[in-house]
């Protein structure tokens, strides 16, 4: 038995040994992986980026303080911010010895009047931990970041399926046999080349316009399209179509219809202009910054008449009767009905700034006397910088009391200033477009801009008075240089390709799965930032973004090698996989690509019901199908199969799309199974993009469906030897299709079954 | 194992269509949902509560009436409107008529603090009870997910904030006849006498799809793909139940916009294919000409609500219909230079339906339209305002969840409200 004294000595030594290990771990030199990770994931990720950065940055409410953080997008920002916060963490109050950082955040030291955190909050604990670690004290145990590679265990999509997804998505067509062959041999390298060609096809530009329309929503005005041209400046020309002479059409009804059709086409040609600009920029390999800097707009022969410039530009059109042929033009500065409403311009031209200055955009996002262009600012930030400034409005203690207390709350109340200091200067940049309540677009405010708003400018830079007449161009130039522009454009392309917006940082830092969600976010974010960096380096070549995004693992992730049960890992994988419910337009295009003709009912009739948008009231696509959408899917599958199966069999075998190698008289039997399975393989590939093996479970199931139907039809005894009346071949009158073996109906059932599947209805 | 997986998916923030807590979507057509039904009416843009359920008539707050003109029905005070609305316009209903008909059933909540006064966050806050999250579902979506996720159009929306939190699909049905057209999706032109396939063929198609779904359920899949498979299967299976709507499709639908929405919602409720509906009319944002706009829209709103209640009566579901009436903000207690009123972060709500004690007001505002804090236990105006509670949307939504019997449901737990101890309501809000 050892003496108590020896025991205590030994214990102390042993304890010292153990205590050395953690202490040694704690004494990592600054810059060790664990320390850096702790700062990035915890201090920055959960605290500083979400709270401090709101005010402690250039242009922020605390910009006059000594503690100014850098925008994380700037090179070296994180290191700068870490050094700054580390320095701050070392500061002590001389009297109490308490940490200045910790005392400030809970309001025990003056912090601009705000206690930002409470002592019991997770964020405070993180900062306290950081302070202790920075000062060499013993903190809570450090959990190192998950070292598992993000994509471990994640299967990528088969190259052939990727090819098909891209040609359908971007080219509204199936891959050619040559493209398939190239991909079989060269994999992703071949896909890259296919993409280059694909992005020169007209269908790609149409898709580009459609995708960006989902973002900008410019057609969604509460007025007829020609009224984007104001009465004040275009009164003599905007309604040109009403003067068109149709007297050569004798029939009165047809004459009216001709007039309506002209109006319809004219309106559509005006509505399309902003997205035609997008197409023009990309088609002509121009830097995509022209989205906000282009010193021109796109006009068609029809819309040119509305602007009153048709005679001037008509020789530049290839076909002046093509209402949707667009050319770039610079408008002269606007001439009003009286001189005082003439537009001020130092150059004699309208100060175009890409989509931002188009009448369509400004009318889509109008202003009111009280709104003061703030809606436009919100949309500007969202569309061009990828920031939703209304996303997370900070809670205000008593907004009503603030409104009553301050004469100008937006300039005086801290809770309001934090946002309005950023928003209101940009609102002032739009000041010359102050026609209210949608009545026109260009109109400087009588009496000048508001003095109870922060002066016009952007990110701390004032708009010089000499630049006011071209304020939107001034803003556009700065936006084009803002690193957030490139990121926003990459995010838009991601949305176009995947149908989903890019992830935002997870909100609840106390959630048990926060780490997994954060990893999902940062993983995707890094990819987006990489692509954005390259985009900027490539002079804003948008096609490069499509290429990079389409070939990225995020786009190609398609499955798991093994079932995942760990909730944290599930949280990391939560957003992976394209898995996009096709929109009404995409379904129709896919049907056309596969069958040679679309269905035609997802346009007006079922568009909204099937999750489409109208750019006005309904602006977000539905991502998950309701039962009503399920019913439409069933209808579509039934009707398309009914139409296409007999139609295909009526073609010559060499012209068939669905059944090139089989005739309706081939029934299931020992000698025919191989042929039937080959047909099924072809259908799987053509309709679903599946490359199954002949003896796979999926082919078995389809074969059993086909064979089972025929067997049961025979078991039931006599059956009608002809197809149902509705499933006739078009152009053959009332003649019903002969179906003595029930095979037509069985194949129709197979096609119905396939069209109801995930691989058809989703990408 | 699958139940655990669903729980994990729930934790991971994924809505899996197989109803939360159940194993997976059933292989048979869902039973008709028998109520209660929830209709949330949104006066989008910010209504002027002083022209409806929180009358003032003092201090220049209102120009169309004075304090002495304020009317009462039961214990409910309301602003007069009959003299200032177009009563001849079809579908309009004056405040007088509305309160006369429904005061006994109406529960009014005044002095609600929206905390901010901007449309986007306020709409979100009002609809979900959560200001600082984009992930939370609206109450209508939540109750649909909890009570009837297998319903083919469990959550119907006609606009306004409609986030589903990924726990239930949303349905948009712009025209009632459209439902009729898709009701018999397996028949030519919806004619039940002209099926595309014979029954045995349909059965085999369904069996093949079910078999495929079963096989896939056992495979390793990315969570998003699993979710999509599940939602798709459920949507197509549940679609068959839409046939039940056909008998309730009004062959002479109304022309008024809210009544049209109500008609679609009611037909769906009656058919047992819908749990909740988000109805909405806009343009309440009266920054210019407040009185003209509010006197045009409030009667339209009340007329729409009245239509819903009367039609529900005709359809025999009035006693199962819960109505919530709300807007994302109020209007200022003063007029701006354009005769309009601007945003005000204090507002009101109204409720009506089975289990809701009517002829009751909780909360109030003073003559400056500032809220009076209430006692958390008694729900009356606090004697000491500093110790009183500022009623906010999260308390209302917590109470709504309890009232609807879904506070303990997995869906609600996924989207909890963090209400500090001192700010929780102790009294029963809905009586």
XYZ file of N, CA and C in Angstrom, chain B residues 179-184 190 192 241-251 267 271:
63
model
N -60.886 21.012 -62.558
C -60.910 19.846 -61.674
C -61.789 18.760 -62.264
N -62.886 19.205 -62.852
C -63.779 18.230 -63.467
C -63.083 17.503 -64.609
N -62.272 18.250 -65.353
C -61.606 17.652 -66.523
C -60.567 16.624 -66.109
N -59.979 16.797 -64.966
C -58.927 15.841 -64.566
C -59.443 14.806 -63.578
N -60.714 14.911 -63.258
C -61.257 14.007 -62.235
C -61.199 12.552 -62.678
N -61.410 12.304 -63.944
C -61.370 10.922 -64.429
C -60.234 10.806 -65.431
N -62.435 12.393 -69.873
C -63.005 12.311 -68.529
C -64.325 11.566 -68.467
N -66.424 8.543 -67.787
C -66.204 7.258 -67.118
C -66.657 6.063 -67.978
N -58.694 9.842 -56.364
C -59.734 10.343 -55.453
C -60.394 11.618 -55.980
N -59.791 12.257 -56.952
C -60.378 13.493 -57.485
C -61.735 13.257 -58.139
N -62.009 12.023 -58.463
C -63.332 11.721 -59.033
C -64.434 12.177 -58.092
N -64.133 12.206 -56.845
C -65.167 12.572 -55.859
C -65.594 14.023 -55.998
N -64.785 14.822 -56.659
C -65.105 16.250 -56.750
C -66.246 16.496 -57.737
N -66.341 15.652 -58.735
C -67.249 15.915 -59.855
C -68.659 16.316 -59.419
N -69.273 15.598 -58.487
C -70.650 15.970 -58.140
C -70.768 17.354 -57.512
N -69.651 17.901 -57.033
C -69.740 19.165 -56.298
C -69.244 20.348 -57.112
N -68.999 20.092 -58.382
C -68.548 21.200 -59.224
C -69.771 22.028 -59.604
N -69.766 23.268 -59.169
C -70.873 24.174 -59.446
C -70.912 24.489 -60.934
N -72.039 24.141 -61.562
C -72.120 24.354 -62.998
C -72.298 25.826 -63.347
N -65.749 22.833 -52.931
C -65.986 21.589 -53.673
C -64.945 20.548 -53.271
N -65.659 17.117 -51.170
C -65.287 15.846 -51.804
C -64.268 15.071 -50.973
